[in-house]
Coordinates of C-alpha atoms in Angstrom, one line a residue:
X23 CA 0.0 0.0 0.0
X24 CA 1.2 3.6 -0.8
X25 CA 2.4 5.2 2.4
X26 CA 0.3 8.1 2.0
X27 CA -2.8 5.8 1.6
X28 CA -1.6 4.1 4.7
X29 CA -1.3 7.4 6.5
X30 CA -4.8 8.5 5.5
X31 CA -6.2 5.2 6.8
X32 CA -4.7 6.0 10.2
X33 CA -6.1 9.5 10.4
X34 CA -8.2 10.2 13.4
X35 CA -11.9 10.7 13.1
X36 CA -11.6 14.3 14.3
X37 CA -8.8 15.1 11.9
X38 CA -10.7 13.4 9.0
X39 CA -13.8 15.4 9.4
X40 CA -11.8 18.6 10.0
X41 CA -10.2 18.6 6.6
X42 CA -11.8 20.7 4.0
X43 CA -11.0 18.1 1.2
X44 CA -13.3 15.6 2.8
X45 CA -16.6 16.0 1.1
X46 CA -18.2 13.6 3.5
X47 CA -17.5 15.8 6.4
X48 CA -18.9 18.8 4.7
X49 CA -22.0 16.9 3.7
X50 CA -22.6 15.7 7.2
X51 CA -22.3 19.2 8.6
X52 CA -24.6 20.6 6.0
X53 CA -27.2 17.9 6.9
X54 CA -27.0 18.6 10.5
X55 CA -27.4 22.3 9.9
X56 CA -30.5 21.8 7.9
X57 CA -31.9 19.5 10.4
X58 CA -31.5 22.1 13.2
X59 CA -32.8 25.0 11.1
X60 CA -29.3 26.4 10.8
X61 CA -29.1 26.6 7.0
X62 CA -27.6 30.2 7.2
X63 CA -24.4 29.6 9.1
X64 CA -22.6 32.8 7.9
X65 CA -21.0 34.7 10.9
X66 CA -21.4 38.4 10.0
X67 CA -19.2 39.4 12.9
X68 CA -16.3 37.1 12.0
X69 CA -13.0 38.8 11.1
X70 CA -12.1 39.1 7.5
X71 CA -9.1 37.0 6.4
X72 CA -6.1 39.0 5.2
X73 CA -3.0 37.8 3.4
X74 CA -1.2 34.5 4.3
X75 CA -4.0 33.4 6.6
X76 CA -3.9 36.4 8.9
X77 CA -6.8 38.6 9.9
X78 CA -7.2 42.1 8.7
X79 CA -7.5 44.7 11.6
X80 CA -11.0 45.9 12.4
X81 CA -9.7 49.5 12.6
X82 CA -6.4 51.4 12.3
X83 CA -3.8 49.8 14.6
X84 CA -2.0 52.1 17.1
X85 CA 0.9 49.8 17.4
X86 CA 3.2 47.8 15.1
X87 CA 5.2 46.0 17.7
X88 CA 4.9 44.9 21.3
X89 CA 7.6 44.3 23.9
X90 CA 6.1 42.6 27.0
X91 CA 8.3 42.5 30.2
X92 CA 6.9 39.9 32.6
X93 CA 8.2 40.1 36.1
X94 CA 7.8 36.4 37.2
X95 CA 6.6 36.0 40.8
X96 CA 4.6 39.1 41.4
X97 CA 6.4 42.5 42.3
X98 CA 5.1 44.0 45.6
X99 CA 3.1 47.0 44.6
X100 CA 3.3 48.8 48.0
X101 CA 7.1 48.7 47.9
X102 CA 7.3 50.1 44.3
X103 CA 4.3 52.1 43.1
X104 CA 1.4 52.0 45.5
X105 CA 2.5 54.4 48.3
X106 CA 0.8 53.8 51.6
X107 CA 2.3 56.1 54.3
X108 CA -0.6 55.4 56.7
X109 CA 0.6 51.9 57.1
X110 CA 3.6 53.1 59.3
X111 CA 1.0 53.6 62.1
X112 CA -0.1 50.0 61.6
X113 CA 3.3 48.3 62.0
X114 CA 2.8 44.9 63.5
X115 CA -0.9 45.3 64.0
X116 CA -3.2 42.6 62.6
X117 CA -4.9 43.2 59.2
X118 CA -8.5 43.9 60.0
X119 CA -11.0 41.2 59.0
X120 CA -13.1 43.8 57.5
X121 CA -10.3 44.5 55.0
X122 CA -9.5 40.8 54.3
X123 CA -13.2 40.0 54.2
X124 CA -12.8 36.2 54.0
X125 CA -10.4 36.4 51.1
X126 CA -8.9 33.0 49.9
X127 CA -5.3 32.7 51.2
X128 CA -2.4 30.6 49.9
X129 CA -1.3 27.5 52.0
X130 CA 1.8 29.5 52.8
X131 CA 0.1 31.9 55.1
X132 CA -3.4 30.4 55.7
X133 CA -2.0 28.7 58.8
X134 CA -0.5 31.8 60.4
X135 CA -1.9 32.8 63.7
X136 CA -1.6 36.5 62.9
X137 CA -1.5 38.7 59.8
X138 CA 0.9 41.5 60.9
X139 CA 1.0 44.7 58.9
X140 CA 4.4 45.2 57.2
X141 CA 4.8 48.9 56.0
X142 CA 7.2 49.4 53.2
X143 CA 10.8 50.2 54.5
X144 CA 11.5 52.2 51.4
X145 CA 11.1 55.9 50.8
X146 CA 8.9 57.2 48.1
X147 CA 9.1 60.4 46.0
X148 CA 6.5 62.2 44.0
X149 CA 7.7 62.5 40.5
X150 CA 6.9 64.1 37.1
X151 CA 4.0 66.4 36.2
X152 CA 1.5 63.6 37.0
X153 CA 2.8 63.4 40.6
X154 CA 3.3 59.7 40.7
X155 CA 4.8 58.3 43.9
X156 CA 7.8 56.1 43.0
X157 CA 10.0 54.0 45.4
X158 CA 13.7 54.9 45.9
X159 CA 14.4 51.5 44.4
X160 CA 13.5 52.8 40.9
X161 CA 15.6 56.0 40.4
X162 CA 15.3 55.7 36.6
X163 CA 11.6 55.3 36.7
X164 CA 11.4 58.6 38.5
X165 CA 12.7 60.3 35.3
X166 CA 10.0 58.9 33.1
X167 CA 6.6 58.7 34.9
X168 CA 5.2 61.2 32.4
X169 CA 6.0 58.7 29.6
X170 CA 4.1 55.9 31.3
X171 CA 0.4 55.0 32.0
X172 CA 0.1 53.3 35.4
X173 CA -2.6 50.8 36.2
X174 CA -2.8 50.5 40.1
X175 CA -6.2 48.7 40.0
X176 CA -5.1 45.5 38.2
X177 CA -6.7 42.4 39.6
X178 CA -6.9 38.7 38.8
X179 CA -8.8 35.5 39.7
X180 CA -5.7 33.4 40.1
X181 CA -3.8 33.2 43.3
X182 CA -0.9 30.8 42.5
X183 CA 1.9 31.2 40.0
X184 CA 1.4 28.8 37.2
X185 CA -2.4 29.5 36.7
X186 CA -1.8 33.3 37.3
X187 CA 1.0 33.6 34.7
X188 CA -1.1 31.4 32.3
X189 CA -4.1 33.7 32.8
X190 CA -2.1 36.8 32.2
X191 CA -0.5 35.5 29.1
X192 CA -3.3 33.4 27.5
X193 CA -6.5 34.6 29.1
X194 CA -7.2 31.4 30.8
X195 CA -5.8 29.6 33.9
X196 CA -5.7 26.3 32.1
X197 CA -2.7 25.8 29.8
X198 CA -3.1 25.0 26.2
X199 CA -4.5 28.3 24.9
X200 CA -2.6 30.7 22.6
X201 CA -0.7 33.4 24.3
X202 CA -1.0 37.2 23.5
X203 CA 2.1 37.0 21.2
X204 CA 0.6 34.1 19.2
X205 CA -2.6 36.2 18.8
X206 CA -0.5 39.2 17.6
X207 CA 1.2 36.9 15.0
X208 CA -2.1 35.4 13.9
X209 CA -3.6 38.9 13.5
X210 CA -0.9 41.2 12.3
X211 CA 1.4 38.8 10.7
X212 CA 5.2 39.3 10.1
X213 CA 7.0 42.5 9.3
X214 CA 10.2 40.8 8.0
X215 CA 11.2 37.8 6.0
X216 CA 14.4 36.6 7.9
X217 CA 13.4 36.6 11.7
X218 CA 10.5 35.1 13.6
X219 CA 7.3 37.1 14.1
X220 CA 7.3 36.3 17.9
X221 CA 10.3 35.9 20.0
X222 CA 10.7 35.0 23.7
X223 CA 13.8 35.4 26.0
X224 CA 14.1 34.4 29.6
X225 CA 16.5 36.9 31.4
X226 CA 18.7 35.6 34.2
X227 CA 18.2 37.7 37.5
X228 CA 21.2 38.7 39.5
X229 CA 19.6 37.2 42.7
X230 CA 18.4 33.6 42.2
X231 CA 17.2 32.9 45.7
X232 CA 13.7 31.7 44.6
X233 CA 13.3 31.3 40.8
X234 CA 9.9 30.2 39.6
X235 CA 9.6 27.5 37.1
X236 CA 8.3 28.6 33.7
X237 CA 7.7 26.6 30.5
X238 CA 7.3 26.8 26.8
X239 CA 3.5 26.3 27.3
X240 CA 3.4 30.1 28.1
X241 CA 4.4 31.0 24.7
X242 CA 2.9 28.3 22.6
X243 CA 0.3 28.9 19.8
X244 CA -2.3 26.6 21.5
X245 CA -5.1 25.9 19.1
X246 CA -3.8 28.5 16.5
X247 CA -1.6 27.1 13.7
X248 CA 1.9 26.2 14.9
X249 CA 3.6 29.0 13.0
X250 CA 2.3 31.5 15.6
X251 CA 4.3 30.0 18.5
X252 CA 7.2 31.9 19.7
X253 CA 10.8 31.2 18.7
X254 CA 12.8 30.9 22.0
X255 CA 16.2 32.7 22.0
X256 CA 18.7 31.2 24.5
X257 CA 20.8 33.3 26.8
X258 CA 24.1 31.4 26.3
X259 CA 25.7 29.6 23.4
X260 CA 23.8 29.7 20.1
X261 CA 20.8 31.9 20.4
X262 CA 18.7 29.2 18.7
X263 CA 19.5 25.5 18.8
X264 CA 20.9 24.1 15.5
X265 CA 21.1 27.7 14.0
X266 CA 24.6 26.7 12.8
X267 CA 25.5 23.9 10.4
X268 CA 27.3 21.0 12.2
X269 CA 31.0 20.4 11.4
X270 CA 31.4 19.2 7.8
X271 CA 28.0 20.4 6.6
X272 CA 28.3 23.3 4.1
X273 CA 25.6 25.8 3.3
X274 CA 25.3 24.1 -0.1
X275 CA 24.6 20.7 1.5
X276 CA 22.2 22.3 4.0
X277 CA 20.2 23.9 1.1
X278 CA 20.1 20.6 -0.8
X279 CA 18.9 18.8 2.2
X280 CA 16.1 21.4 2.9
X281 CA 15.1 21.2 -0.8
X282 CA 14.6 17.4 -0.5
X283 CA 12.6 17.9 2.7
X284 CA 10.5 20.5 1.1
X285 CA 9.6 18.3 -1.8
X286 CA 8.6 15.5 0.6
X287 CA 6.5 17.9 2.7
X288 CA 4.9 19.3 -0.4
X289 CA 3.9 15.9 -1.5
X290 CA 2.4 15.2 1.9
X291 CA 0.5 18.4 1.9
X292 CA -0.9 17.7 -1.6
X293 CA -2.1 14.2 -0.5
X294 CA -3.2 15.0 3.0
X295 CA -4.0 18.7 3.1
X296 CA -2.8 19.1 6.7
X297 CA -2.2 22.8 7.5
X298 CA 0.6 21.9 10.0
X299 CA 2.6 20.4 7.0
X300 CA 2.6 23.8 5.3
X301 CA 3.7 25.4 8.6
X302 CA 6.6 22.9 8.6
X303 CA 7.7 23.9 5.2
X304 CA 7.7 27.6 6.0
X305 CA 9.5 27.0 9.3
X306 CA 12.4 25.1 7.6
X307 CA 12.7 28.0 5.1
X308 CA 12.7 30.6 7.8
X309 CA 15.3 28.6 9.8
X310 CA 17.6 28.6 6.7
X311 CA 17.3 32.4 6.3
X312 CA 17.9 32.8 10.1
X313 CA 21.4 31.4 9.7
X314 CA 22.5 34.7 8.4
X315 CA 20.1 37.1 10.1
X316 CA 20.3 35.9 13.7
X317 CA 24.0 36.2 14.0
X318 CA 23.7 39.8 12.7
X319 CA 20.9 40.5 15.1
X320 CA 22.7 39.2 18.2
X321 CA 26.1 40.9 17.4
X322 CA 26.0 43.7 19.9
X323 CA 29.5 44.7 19.1
X324 CA 27.8 46.9 16.5
X325 CA 26.3 49.0 19.2
X326 CA 27.8 52.4 20.2
X327 CA 29.4 53.2 23.6
X328 CA 26.6 55.7 24.1
X329 CA 24.1 52.9 23.9
X330 CA 26.0 50.8 26.4
X331 CA 26.1 53.9 28.7
X332 CA 22.3 54.2 28.3
X333 CA 21.5 50.5 29.2
X334 CA 24.4 50.0 31.6
X335 CA 27.4 47.6 31.6
X336 CA 25.1 44.7 32.3
X337 CA 24.0 44.9 28.8
X338 CA 27.2 43.4 27.6
X339 CA 26.6 40.3 29.6
X340 CA 24.5 37.6 27.7
X341 CA 21.3 36.6 29.5
X342 CA 21.0 39.7 31.7
X343 CA 17.8 41.7 31.6
X344 CA 19.7 44.7 30.2
X345 CA 21.2 42.5 27.5
X346 CA 17.7 41.2 26.5
X347 CA 16.2 44.6 26.6
X348 CA 18.8 45.8 24.1
X349 CA 18.2 42.8 21.9
X350 CA 14.5 43.5 22.1
X351 CA 15.0 47.0 20.7
X352 CA 17.3 45.4 17.9
X353 CA 14.5 42.9 17.1
X354 CA 11.8 45.5 16.9
X355 CA 14.1 47.6 14.7
X356 CA 14.4 44.5 12.3
X357 CA 10.6 43.8 12.2
X358 CA 10.0 41.3 15.0
X359 CA 6.3 41.9 15.8
X360 CA 6.2 40.7 19.4
X361 CA 9.1 40.3 21.8
X362 CA 8.4 38.7 25.3
X363 CA 11.0 38.9 28.1
X364 CA 10.5 37.0 31.4
X365 CA 12.6 38.1 34.4
X366 CA 12.4 35.8 37.4
X367 CA 12.7 35.8 41.2
X368 CA 10.1 38.4 42.2
X369 CA 8.3 35.8 44.5
X370 CA 9.3 37.6 47.8
X371 CA 7.8 35.3 50.4
X372 CA 10.6 36.4 52.7
X373 CA 13.7 38.6 52.8
X374 CA 12.3 41.5 50.8
X375 CA 15.1 43.7 52.0
X376 CA 17.7 41.2 50.7
X377 CA 16.1 40.6 47.3
X378 CA 14.0 43.5 46.1
X379 CA 16.8 46.0 45.6
X380 CA 18.7 43.6 43.3
X381 CA 15.5 42.9 41.4
X382 CA 14.8 46.5 40.8
X383 CA 18.4 47.3 39.9
X384 CA 18.2 44.5 37.2
X385 CA 15.3 46.2 35.4
X386 CA 15.1 49.9 36.3
X387 CA 17.8 51.4 34.1
X388 CA 17.2 48.9 31.2
X389 CA 13.5 49.8 31.1
X390 CA 14.3 53.6 31.0
X391 CA 17.0 52.9 28.4
X392 CA 14.6 50.9 26.2
X393 CA 12.1 53.8 26.1
X394 CA 14.7 56.4 25.5
X395 CA 16.3 54.3 22.8
X396 CA 13.0 53.7 21.0
X397 CA 12.3 57.5 21.1
X398 CA 15.7 58.3 19.6
X399 CA 15.0 55.9 16.7
X400 CA 11.5 57.0 16.1
X401 CA 10.0 53.7 17.1
X402 CA 8.4 54.7 20.5
X403 CA 5.0 55.8 19.2
X404 CA 4.5 52.6 17.3
X405 CA 5.9 50.2 19.9
X406 CA 3.9 49.2 23.0
X407 CA 5.9 48.4 26.2
X408 CA 4.2 46.4 28.9
X409 CA 5.7 45.9 32.4
X410 CA 4.2 43.8 35.2
X411 CA 3.8 40.5 37.0
X412 CA 1.0 37.9 37.4
X413 CA -0.4 39.3 40.7
X414 CA 0.6 41.5 43.6
X415 CA 1.7 41.0 47.2
X416 CA 0.0 41.2 50.7
X417 CA 0.5 44.2 53.0
X418 CA 0.7 41.7 55.9
X419 CA 3.9 39.8 56.5
X420 CA 4.5 36.2 55.7
X421 CA 6.8 34.7 58.4
X422 CA 8.9 36.9 60.6
X423 CA 8.5 40.7 60.8
X424 CA 11.0 43.3 61.8
X425 CA 11.6 47.0 61.3
X426 CA 14.2 46.1 58.6
X427 CA 12.7 43.0 56.8
X428 CA 9.6 41.0 56.1
X429 CA 8.0 38.8 53.6
X430 CA 4.9 39.1 51.4
X431 CA 2.4 36.4 50.1
X432 CA 0.5 36.4 46.8
X433 CA -2.2 38.9 46.4
X434 CA -4.6 38.8 43.4
X435 CA -7.0 41.5 44.5
X436 CA -4.8 44.5 43.4
X437 CA -1.4 45.2 41.9
X438 CA 0.4 47.7 39.6
X439 CA 1.4 47.5 36.1
X440 CA 2.4 49.9 33.5
X441 CA 2.4 50.6 29.8
X442 CA 4.3 53.1 27.6
X443 CA 4.4 54.0 23.9
X444 CA 2.1 52.6 21.2
X445 CA -0.9 54.9 21.6
X446 CA -1.1 54.7 25.4
X447 CA -2.2 57.7 27.5
X448 CA 1.2 58.9 28.8
X449 CA 1.3 60.1 32.3
X450 CA -2.1 58.8 33.3
X451 CA -2.4 57.2 36.8
X452 CA -5.4 54.9 36.6
X453 CA -6.9 53.1 39.6
X454 CA -6.7 53.5 43.4
X455 CA -6.5 51.0 46.3
X456 CA -7.4 51.4 49.9
X457 CA -5.0 52.4 52.6
X458 CA -3.9 48.7 53.0
X459 CA -3.2 48.3 49.3
X460 CA -5.6 45.3 49.6
X461 CA -8.8 46.3 47.8
X462 CA -9.5 48.5 44.9
X463 CA -11.6 51.5 45.5
X464 CA -11.5 53.1 42.1
X465 CA -11.1 52.1 38.5
X466 CA -10.3 48.4 38.5
X467 CA -8.7 46.7 35.6
X468 CA -9.3 42.9 35.2
X469 CA -6.9 40.8 33.2
X470 CA -9.6 40.5 30.5
X471 CA -10.0 44.3 30.4
X472 CA -6.2 44.6 30.0
X473 CA -6.2 42.1 27.0
X474 CA -9.2 43.8 25.4
X475 CA -7.3 47.1 25.6
X476 CA -4.1 45.6 24.1
X477 CA -6.1 44.1 21.3
X478 CA -7.8 47.5 20.7
X479 CA -4.3 49.2 20.4
X480 CA -3.4 46.4 17.8
X481 CA -6.5 47.3 15.8
X482 CA -8.9 44.5 16.9
X483 CA -12.3 44.4 18.5
X484 CA -11.7 41.6 21.1
X485 CA -15.2 40.2 20.6
X486 CA -14.8 39.8 16.9
X487 CA -11.1 38.7 16.9
X488 CA -11.7 34.9 16.9
X489 CA -10.5 31.6 15.8
X490 CA -12.8 28.6 15.2
X491 CA -11.7 25.6 17.4
X492 CA -13.9 22.7 18.7
X493 CA -17.0 24.3 17.2
X494 CA -16.6 27.6 19.0
X495 CA -15.3 31.0 18.1
X496 CA -12.4 31.1 20.5
X497 CA -11.0 34.5 21.6
X498 CA -8.3 35.8 24.0
X499 CA -10.7 37.5 26.3
X500 CA -12.9 34.3 26.7
X501 CA -16.6 34.5 27.3
X502 CA -16.8 36.5 30.5
X503 CA -17.3 40.3 30.3
X504 CA -14.4 42.4 29.1
X505 CA -14.1 46.0 28.2
X506 CA -11.6 48.3 26.5
X507 CA -10.6 51.1 28.9
X508 CA -10.5 54.4 27.0
X509 CA -8.6 56.2 29.8
X510 CA -5.6 54.1 29.1
X511 CA -5.4 55.1 25.4
X512 CA -4.2 58.5 24.2

């Protein structure tokens, strides 16, 4: 038996009926539609397909590129951006039950006999024309508060890291959905021919006291075609595995090998019609082109001394946050649509005084430098920069409390994130929390609202930006209410 015929015999029932070339599947669906009075199945709100399987924006996009800086572990908002001077009077007093109001706690503090208030040990200063309060740990942020829109009313339903990061990146606590970068790739497509549309990097923190596990599931394409998954750039050795030819294999041999694979894959696609085969062909060709484009991209020796002074000496060290921030600018400059950087070790259950300063030092100057660099190159207005974690931290201390140190547990009810560039409302401070930085009292922003607003900046109505999967029009914002927040947009 022909191997392709054998393959088709082994196809799963779901795959068989999902192929457009199977007339039996189409006939069965038409019969079912007629039986249920669903003869007109046109979806008038469905997005219109653009070129190469992408989706045309619903309105003019405000951004061309996105750089998402995810602080893994949850930065403590009251030590950085949510100034609460009244808490000094509450030192070591118990958090009132009227404030906690029966909130679900993690197993790390649910057994504590007390919930003693731990005021921030750091000084704050009011900065910029907007008067934003900023911690002494972020001296560079103090220079650019008027370039940034702060969201102090962020909130989430997740209380543990894995589901919380998953929710922040994919819109669902259960893994397997496409992440924001994959949606951007699906919608807006590529801006270049020689680099990936979506790149992810995991920066190495200076302090590694409590590094959280993160995995490739966070940057997968989920149910979207595989071409929309991120390409992961490594922080040491070759940026991408197998980007270089092995010893003894010339570029001519590599090209001939790929031509043979392409022919085989095209035969498979012609016989089977599987979209993933087409994706495989395109990825092999992109990988070949990246053999010349990636070394040029990652050659930071081309950068000027002034650039290194802007980002700091750490930018010269592969794998640091400063290094990845500089690479992110180079990627955007070369047409990478979406760049995701993860920076770990923000899970400060204990030893805030020993860990938070180094965490902030890792990211503060590079974030400032990234914004200034993009401005200098005329890229700031078309590039959206996002900074934040998956949740916040508690005002009460986890474990021991002293005047010089404390710990903080996970807190989903309120936390602070910021955005800059890309059509955002620079200088805006949106949202307000109570005196305990525990509950939101004004202008909340749920994760779904956050996603809807990002999609709006990309040019998409989040309710119409969908992908058909398992019989449903799936979307990043899911089925629960979500809204675009106009105050966050210029």
